[in-house]
XYZ file of C-alpha atoms in Angstrom:
506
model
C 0.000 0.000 0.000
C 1.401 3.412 -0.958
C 1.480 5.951 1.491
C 0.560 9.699 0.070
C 0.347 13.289 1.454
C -2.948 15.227 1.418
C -3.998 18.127 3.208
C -7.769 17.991 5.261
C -9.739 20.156 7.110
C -11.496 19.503 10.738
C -13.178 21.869 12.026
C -13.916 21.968 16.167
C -14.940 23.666 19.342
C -12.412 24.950 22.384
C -12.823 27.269 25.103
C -8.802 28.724 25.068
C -7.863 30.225 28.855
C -6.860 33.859 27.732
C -4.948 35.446 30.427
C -7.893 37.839 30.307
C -10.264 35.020 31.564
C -7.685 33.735 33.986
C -7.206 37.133 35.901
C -10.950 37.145 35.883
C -11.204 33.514 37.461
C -8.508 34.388 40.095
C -10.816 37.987 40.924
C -13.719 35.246 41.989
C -11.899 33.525 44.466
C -9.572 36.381 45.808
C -10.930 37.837 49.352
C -12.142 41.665 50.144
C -8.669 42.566 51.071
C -6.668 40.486 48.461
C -8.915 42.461 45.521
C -8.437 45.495 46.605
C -4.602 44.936 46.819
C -4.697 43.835 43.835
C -7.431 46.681 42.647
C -3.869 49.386 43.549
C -1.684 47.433 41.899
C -3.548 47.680 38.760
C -4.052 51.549 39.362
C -0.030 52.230 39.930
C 0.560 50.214 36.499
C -2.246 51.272 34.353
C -2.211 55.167 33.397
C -6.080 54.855 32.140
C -7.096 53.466 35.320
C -8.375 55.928 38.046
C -10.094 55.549 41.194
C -14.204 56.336 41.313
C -14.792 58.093 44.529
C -18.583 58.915 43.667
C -20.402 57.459 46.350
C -22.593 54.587 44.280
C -26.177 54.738 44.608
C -27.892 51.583 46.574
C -28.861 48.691 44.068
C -31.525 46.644 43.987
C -31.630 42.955 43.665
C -33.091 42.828 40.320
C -30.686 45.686 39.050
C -27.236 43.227 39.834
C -29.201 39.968 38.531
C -29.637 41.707 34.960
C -27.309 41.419 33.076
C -25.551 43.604 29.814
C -24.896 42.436 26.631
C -21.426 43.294 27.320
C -20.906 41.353 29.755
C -22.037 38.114 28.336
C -19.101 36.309 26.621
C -17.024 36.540 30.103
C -20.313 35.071 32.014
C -21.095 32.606 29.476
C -17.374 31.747 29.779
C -17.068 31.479 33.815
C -20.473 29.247 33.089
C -19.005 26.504 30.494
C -15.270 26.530 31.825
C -14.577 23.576 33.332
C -11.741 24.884 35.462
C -11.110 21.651 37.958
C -7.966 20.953 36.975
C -6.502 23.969 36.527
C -4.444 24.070 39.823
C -2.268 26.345 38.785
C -5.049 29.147 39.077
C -5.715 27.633 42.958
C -2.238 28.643 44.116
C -2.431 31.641 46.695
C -1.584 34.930 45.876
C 2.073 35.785 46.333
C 1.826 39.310 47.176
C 3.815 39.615 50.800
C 2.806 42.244 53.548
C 5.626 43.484 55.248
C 5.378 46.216 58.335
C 8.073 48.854 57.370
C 9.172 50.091 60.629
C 10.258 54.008 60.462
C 14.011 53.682 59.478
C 14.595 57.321 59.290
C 14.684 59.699 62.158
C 14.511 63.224 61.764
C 17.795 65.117 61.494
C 19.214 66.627 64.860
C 19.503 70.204 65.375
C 23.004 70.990 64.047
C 25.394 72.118 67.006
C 26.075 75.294 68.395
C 28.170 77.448 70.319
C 25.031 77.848 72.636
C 24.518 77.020 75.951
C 22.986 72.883 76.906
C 20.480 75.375 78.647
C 19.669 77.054 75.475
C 19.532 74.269 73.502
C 17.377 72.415 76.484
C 14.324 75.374 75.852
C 14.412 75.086 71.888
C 13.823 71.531 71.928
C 10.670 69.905 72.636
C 9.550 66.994 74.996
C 10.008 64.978 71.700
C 13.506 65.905 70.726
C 12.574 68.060 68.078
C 13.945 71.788 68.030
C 10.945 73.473 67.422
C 9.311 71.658 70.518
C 6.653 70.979 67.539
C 6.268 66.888 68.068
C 5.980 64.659 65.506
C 3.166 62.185 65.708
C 4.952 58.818 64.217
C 7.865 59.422 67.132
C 5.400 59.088 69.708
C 3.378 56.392 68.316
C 4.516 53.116 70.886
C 6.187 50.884 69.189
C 4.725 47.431 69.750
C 7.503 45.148 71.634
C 8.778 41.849 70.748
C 9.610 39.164 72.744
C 13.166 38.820 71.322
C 13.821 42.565 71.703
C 12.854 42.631 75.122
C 14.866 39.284 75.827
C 17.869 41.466 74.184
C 16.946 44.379 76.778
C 17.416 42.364 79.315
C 20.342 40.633 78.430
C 22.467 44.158 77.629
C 21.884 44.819 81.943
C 23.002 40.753 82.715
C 26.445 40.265 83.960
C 27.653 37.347 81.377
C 31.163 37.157 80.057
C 31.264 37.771 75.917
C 31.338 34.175 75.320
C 28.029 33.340 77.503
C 26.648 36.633 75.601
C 26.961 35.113 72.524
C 25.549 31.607 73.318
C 22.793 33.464 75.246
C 22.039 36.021 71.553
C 22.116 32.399 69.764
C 19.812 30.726 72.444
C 17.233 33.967 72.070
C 16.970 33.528 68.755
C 16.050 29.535 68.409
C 13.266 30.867 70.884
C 9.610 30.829 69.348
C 6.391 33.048 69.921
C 5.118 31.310 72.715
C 8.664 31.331 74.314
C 9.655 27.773 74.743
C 13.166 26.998 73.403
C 12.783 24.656 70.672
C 16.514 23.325 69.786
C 18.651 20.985 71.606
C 21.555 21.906 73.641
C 24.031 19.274 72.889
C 23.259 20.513 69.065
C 24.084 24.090 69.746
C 27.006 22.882 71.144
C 28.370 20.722 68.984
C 27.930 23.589 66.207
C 29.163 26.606 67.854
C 32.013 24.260 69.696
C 31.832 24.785 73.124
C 30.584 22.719 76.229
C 27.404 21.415 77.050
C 27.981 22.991 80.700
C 28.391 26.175 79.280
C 25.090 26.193 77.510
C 23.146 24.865 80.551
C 24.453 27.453 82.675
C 23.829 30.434 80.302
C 20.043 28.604 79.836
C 19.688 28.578 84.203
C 20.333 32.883 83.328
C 18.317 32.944 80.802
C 15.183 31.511 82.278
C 15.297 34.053 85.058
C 14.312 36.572 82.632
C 11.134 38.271 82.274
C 8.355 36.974 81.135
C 8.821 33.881 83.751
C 8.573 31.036 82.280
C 10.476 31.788 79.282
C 13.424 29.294 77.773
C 10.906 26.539 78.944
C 11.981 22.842 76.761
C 8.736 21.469 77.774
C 5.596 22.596 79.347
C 6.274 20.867 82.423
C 9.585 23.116 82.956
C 7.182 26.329 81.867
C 5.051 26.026 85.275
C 7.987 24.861 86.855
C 9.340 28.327 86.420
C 6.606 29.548 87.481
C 5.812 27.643 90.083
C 9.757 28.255 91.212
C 9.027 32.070 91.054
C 6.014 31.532 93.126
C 8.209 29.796 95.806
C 5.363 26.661 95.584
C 7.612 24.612 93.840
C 7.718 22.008 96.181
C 8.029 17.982 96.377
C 4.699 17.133 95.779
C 4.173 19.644 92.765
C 7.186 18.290 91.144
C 5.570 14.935 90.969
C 2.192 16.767 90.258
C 4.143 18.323 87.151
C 5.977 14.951 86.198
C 2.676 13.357 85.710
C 0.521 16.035 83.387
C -0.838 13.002 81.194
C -2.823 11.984 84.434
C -3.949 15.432 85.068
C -5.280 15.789 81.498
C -7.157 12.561 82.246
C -8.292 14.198 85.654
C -7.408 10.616 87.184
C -7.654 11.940 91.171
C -7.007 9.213 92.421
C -3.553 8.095 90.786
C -2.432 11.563 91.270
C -2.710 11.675 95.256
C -1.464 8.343 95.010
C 1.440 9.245 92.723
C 1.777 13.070 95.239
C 1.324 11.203 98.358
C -1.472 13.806 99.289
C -5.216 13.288 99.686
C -7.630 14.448 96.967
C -8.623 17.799 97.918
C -4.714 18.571 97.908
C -4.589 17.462 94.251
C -7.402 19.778 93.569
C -6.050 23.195 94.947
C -2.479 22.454 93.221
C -4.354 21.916 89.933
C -6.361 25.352 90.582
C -2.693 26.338 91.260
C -1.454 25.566 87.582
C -4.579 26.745 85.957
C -3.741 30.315 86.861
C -0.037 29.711 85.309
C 0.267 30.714 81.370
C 1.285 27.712 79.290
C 2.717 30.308 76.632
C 4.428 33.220 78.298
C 5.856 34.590 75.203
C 2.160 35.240 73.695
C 2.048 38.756 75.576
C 4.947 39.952 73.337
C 4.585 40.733 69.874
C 1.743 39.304 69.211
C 0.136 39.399 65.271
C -2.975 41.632 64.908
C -5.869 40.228 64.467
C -7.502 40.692 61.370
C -11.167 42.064 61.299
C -13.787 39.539 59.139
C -15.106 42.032 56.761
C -18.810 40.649 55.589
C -19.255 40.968 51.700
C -22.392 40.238 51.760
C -25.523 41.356 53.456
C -28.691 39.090 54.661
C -31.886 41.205 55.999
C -35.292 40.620 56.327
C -37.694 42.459 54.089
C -40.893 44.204 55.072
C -42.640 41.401 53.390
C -40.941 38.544 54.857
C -38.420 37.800 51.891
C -34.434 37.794 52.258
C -33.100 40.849 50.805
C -29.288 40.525 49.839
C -26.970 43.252 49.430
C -23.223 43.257 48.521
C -21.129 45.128 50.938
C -20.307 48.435 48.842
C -17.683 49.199 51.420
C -15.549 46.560 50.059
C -15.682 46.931 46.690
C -12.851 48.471 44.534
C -14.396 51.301 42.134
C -12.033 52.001 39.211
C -13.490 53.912 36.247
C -11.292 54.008 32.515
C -10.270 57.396 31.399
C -11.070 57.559 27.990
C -10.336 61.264 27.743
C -6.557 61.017 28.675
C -6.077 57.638 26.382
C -7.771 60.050 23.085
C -5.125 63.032 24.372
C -2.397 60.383 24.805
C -3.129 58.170 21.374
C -3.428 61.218 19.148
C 0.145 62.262 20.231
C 1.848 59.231 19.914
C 3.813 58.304 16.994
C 6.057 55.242 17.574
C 4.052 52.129 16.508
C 5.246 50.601 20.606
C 3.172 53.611 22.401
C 0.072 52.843 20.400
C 0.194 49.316 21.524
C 1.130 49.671 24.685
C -1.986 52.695 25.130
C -4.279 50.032 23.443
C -2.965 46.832 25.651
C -3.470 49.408 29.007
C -6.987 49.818 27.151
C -7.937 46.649 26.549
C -6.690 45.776 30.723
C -8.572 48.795 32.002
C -11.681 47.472 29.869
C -11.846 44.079 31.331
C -10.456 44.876 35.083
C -13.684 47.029 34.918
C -15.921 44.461 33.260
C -14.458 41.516 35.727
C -15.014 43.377 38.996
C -18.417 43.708 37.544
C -18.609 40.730 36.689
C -17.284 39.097 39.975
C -19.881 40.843 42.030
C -22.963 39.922 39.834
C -21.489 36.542 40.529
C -21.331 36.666 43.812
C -24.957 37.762 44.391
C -26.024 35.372 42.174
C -24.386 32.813 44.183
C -25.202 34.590 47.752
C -28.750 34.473 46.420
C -29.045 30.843 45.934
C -27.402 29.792 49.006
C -30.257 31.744 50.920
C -32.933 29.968 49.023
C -31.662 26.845 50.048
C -31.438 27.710 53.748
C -34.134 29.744 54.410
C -35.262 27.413 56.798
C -31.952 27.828 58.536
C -32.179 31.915 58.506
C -35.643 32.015 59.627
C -35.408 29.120 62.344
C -31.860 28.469 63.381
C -29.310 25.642 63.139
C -31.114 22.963 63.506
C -32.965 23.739 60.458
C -29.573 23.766 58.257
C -30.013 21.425 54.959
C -27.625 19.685 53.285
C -25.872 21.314 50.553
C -23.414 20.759 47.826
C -21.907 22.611 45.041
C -23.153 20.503 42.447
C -27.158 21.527 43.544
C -26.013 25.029 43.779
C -24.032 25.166 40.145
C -27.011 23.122 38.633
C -29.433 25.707 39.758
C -27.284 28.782 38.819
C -26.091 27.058 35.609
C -22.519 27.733 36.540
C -19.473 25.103 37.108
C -18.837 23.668 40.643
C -15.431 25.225 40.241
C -16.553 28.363 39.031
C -19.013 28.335 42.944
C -16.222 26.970 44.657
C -13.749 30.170 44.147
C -16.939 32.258 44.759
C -17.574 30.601 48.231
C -13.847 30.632 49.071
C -13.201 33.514 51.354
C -16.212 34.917 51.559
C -18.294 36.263 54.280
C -22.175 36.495 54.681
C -23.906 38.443 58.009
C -26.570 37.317 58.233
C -29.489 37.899 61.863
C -28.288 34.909 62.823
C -24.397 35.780 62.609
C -21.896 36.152 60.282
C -20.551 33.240 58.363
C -18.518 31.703 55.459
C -20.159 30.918 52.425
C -19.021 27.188 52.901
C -20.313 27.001 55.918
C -23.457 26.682 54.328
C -22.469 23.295 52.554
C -22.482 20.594 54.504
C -22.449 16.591 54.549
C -25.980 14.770 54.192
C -26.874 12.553 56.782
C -29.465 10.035 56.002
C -33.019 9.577 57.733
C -34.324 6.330 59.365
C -37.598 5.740 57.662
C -36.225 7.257 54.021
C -37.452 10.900 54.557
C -35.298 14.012 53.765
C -31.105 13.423 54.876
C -30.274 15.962 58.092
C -27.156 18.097 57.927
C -24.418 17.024 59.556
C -23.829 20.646 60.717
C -27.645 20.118 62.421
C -26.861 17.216 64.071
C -23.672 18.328 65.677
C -25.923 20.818 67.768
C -28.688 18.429 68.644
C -25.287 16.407 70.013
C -24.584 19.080 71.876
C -27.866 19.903 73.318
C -27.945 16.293 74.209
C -24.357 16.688 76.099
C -25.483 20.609 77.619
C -28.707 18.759 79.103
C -27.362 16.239 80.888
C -28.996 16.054 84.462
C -28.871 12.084 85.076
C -27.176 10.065 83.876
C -24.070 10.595 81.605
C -24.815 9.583 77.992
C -22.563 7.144 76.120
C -21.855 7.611 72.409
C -24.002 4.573 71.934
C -26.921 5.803 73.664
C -26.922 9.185 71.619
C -27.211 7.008 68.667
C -30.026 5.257 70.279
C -32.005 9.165 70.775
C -30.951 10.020 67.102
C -32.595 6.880 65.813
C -35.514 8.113 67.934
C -35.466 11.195 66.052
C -34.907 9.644 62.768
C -31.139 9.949 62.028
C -29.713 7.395 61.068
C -25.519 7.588 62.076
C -23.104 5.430 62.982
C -21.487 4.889 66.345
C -18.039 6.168 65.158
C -19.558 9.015 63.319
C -21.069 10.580 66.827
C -17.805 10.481 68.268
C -15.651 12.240 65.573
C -18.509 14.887 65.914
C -18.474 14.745 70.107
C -14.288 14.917 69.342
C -14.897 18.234 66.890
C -17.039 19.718 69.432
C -14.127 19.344 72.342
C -16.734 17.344 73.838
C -15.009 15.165 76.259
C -16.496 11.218 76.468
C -18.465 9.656 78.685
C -15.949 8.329 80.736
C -14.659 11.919 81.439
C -17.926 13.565 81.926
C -18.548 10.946 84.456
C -15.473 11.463 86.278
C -15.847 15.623 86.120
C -19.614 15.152 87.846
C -17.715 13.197 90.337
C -15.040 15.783 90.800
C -17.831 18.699 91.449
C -19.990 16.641 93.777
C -17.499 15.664 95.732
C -17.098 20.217 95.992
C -13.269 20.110 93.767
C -14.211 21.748 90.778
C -12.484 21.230 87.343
């Protein structure tokens, strides 16, 4: 058989992943803060981007649903893409937020032939020479727990060797303070003795916070304890032997103490009052506000009104006027493509952010007609909920709801929550009815637990009351939810009621 060359045509269909549509994908599933980041960014590169600061009017519901005509190849586009294994568009953002301390300092007054008296009355409390104080000098400085170990250890008598060790010890110290390297290690690398690094480690635990240098926790309240002066035999062996006091075993621990029960209770009241992490009080992060995007009220007549948060939204408007007064003065064949690339950007960032919170309403919108029950009754009301029946009903991809629902926040009158809180697990019913959430029966497990008044109840027996109620769950299943509730077992319940009858406390 000869073989010949010919030429053929196929036509077909494909949905190409411009990086147009991919900065709009990665806009979906970006947070509040992230996008507007991200929002500056754009506004520092592109000259045809500018900030709106008109204060937008309040939309309705039925304004964000609709649509433009404009708009509909990038919607139709977020609808068919099938984007599940793109994980390259799932990696986190990679923008880092560094605090810039002030590195400058304001120049001192140049010296004169004057007087220290003189020069005393022209300078301010603040060091400056007009006595006019600057605000970001006198702004406290939030302290670290390594700088204030280093304060400490300029004022301590040690030789420059010990100094040394002690700077290299401070720094293999975490956040919570505990020292988390080995001796003999630090030894063996910086070639010295092992009794040289235990005895700079005795100096270095005297410092302040106490309890600081700690290898274990056990050494922590130790410290403490020590500091306290109630460091004595039988709290030694108390502290040898936390695994039974986790397990609230009384009786092996005034057997282990040699003291009777009540002892053992007042030296574990004792430890409760210590801190486990003394380090925590220095330098801690700053706690990052959760920012709602989207808003949940009740209408007059009884329907769910939904709102984005306006608050949060980056506004960015294209300058047309300076691209027309830009374009008609450019010559070189680069600038016009570079003002029409900064065109087309502008263009889309606008039409994406659009875009992105259409989606999200759409989305928010859905999730509250699924739980309505939930909204208007409570938790125990919560259905089951996937992103399949949500997708399906939007006629969007699961992927597409899934970078919607990922760091997003709805307040709601009954709290404020993630949009995946709402999707949960499906639980089936005894006699074939509707399946329960799993969030929903976590509560009714612990309203069982909370109302406890008899007897304690075993994990078996709660599946024995769910039956009742027509869940149907397994044994194991009630105590993974019991063990994600920090609901202690039965054993330990039992042994607490004991505890508190009997007038210790926990």
């Amino acid at each position: 058989m000869a073989l010949s060359q010919r030429l053929e045509l196929k036509q077909g269909q494909s949905l190409v992943m411009t990086p147009q549509l991919q900065q709009a994908i990665k806009l979906l599933q970006m947070s509040n803060m992230e996008l507007q980041t991200f929002v500056e960014q754009e506004l520092e590169r592109n000259p045809l981007l500018e900030r709106d600061d008109a204060q937008p009017e309040p939309e309705r519901e039925s304004s964000i649903e609709a649509a433009d005509a404009a708009e509909a190849n990038l919607e139709s586009a977020l609808a068919r893409e099938d984007f599940s294994t793109a994980a390259d568009l799932d990696a986190g953002s990679d923008d880092l937020y560094t605090d810039e301390s002030r590195t400058e300092k304001l120049a001192s007054a140049s010296a004169s032939t004057a007087s220290p008296l003189t020069d005393w009355t022209r300078t301010g409390a603040g060091g400056r020479p007009d006595g006019d104080d600057s605000f970001e000098e006198n702004v406290a400085v939030e302290a670290t727990l390594k700088a204030h170990l280093e304060d400490q250890l300029a004022i301590a008598a040690l030789p420059p060797d010990r100094r040394f060790l002690a700077l290299v010890l401070i720094e293999s110290v975490d956040e919570a303070g505990y020292l988390r390297v080995d001796l003999t290690e630090i030894a063996d690398r910086l070639g010295c003795a092992s009794a040289d690094c235990e005895a700079t480690l005795a100096t270095l635990q005297g410092f302040d916070p106490v309890g600081v240098f700690a290898r274990d926790l056990a050494e922590c309240l130790a410290l403490q304890l020590k500091d306290l002066d109630r460091l004595d035999p039988a709290m030694q062996k108390l502290l040898a032997r936390l695994d039974l006091v986790a397990r609230r075993d009384m009786a092996a621990l005034s057997a282990e103490c040699g003291v009777d029960a009540a002892d053992v209770a007042d030296m574990i009241a004792e430890i409760r009052k210590l801190s486990p992490k003394p380090g925590l009080v220095f330098g801690s992060d700053p706690v990052q506000p959760v920012v709602p995007d989207v808003y949940v009220r009740e209408g007059s007549d009884g329907t769910w009104q939904i709102e984005l948060n306006s608050d949060t939204l980056p506004r960015v408007l294209v300058n047309s006027r300076y691209y027309a007064e830009v374009n008609r003065s450019a010559r070189k064949r680069e600038d016009k493509a570079y003002l029409s690339e900064c065109l087309n950007s502008a263009n889309w960032l606008v039409k994406s952010l659009d875009q992105r919170a259409r989606t999200i309403v759409k989305v928010a919108s859905e999730i509250v007609r699924q739980q309505d029950a939930f909204l208007t009754h409570g938790v125990r009301h919560l259905r089951p909920l996937n992103l399949r029946l949500i997708a399906d009903a939007i006629s969007m991809h699961e992927s597409t709801v899934s970078r919607v629902t990922s760091n997003k926040y709805m307040a709601t009158p009954r709290g404020l929550f993630e949009l995946k809180y709402f999707f949960t697990a499906a639980i089936q019913s005894v006699n074939g009815g509707e399946a329960h959430s799993a969030e929903a029966v976590r509560d009714r497990i612990r309203e069982l637990v909370g109302n406890e008044h008899g007897d304690v109840l075993s994990d078996d027996r709660i599946v024995t009351i769910l039956s009742e109620d027509g869940i149907d769950i397994a044994r194991r299943t009630v105590a993974k939810y019991r063990e994600a509730l920090r609901i202690p077992s039965s054993v330990e319940r039992r042994r607490l009621r004991q505890l508190e009858s009997a007038g210790y406390g926990r």
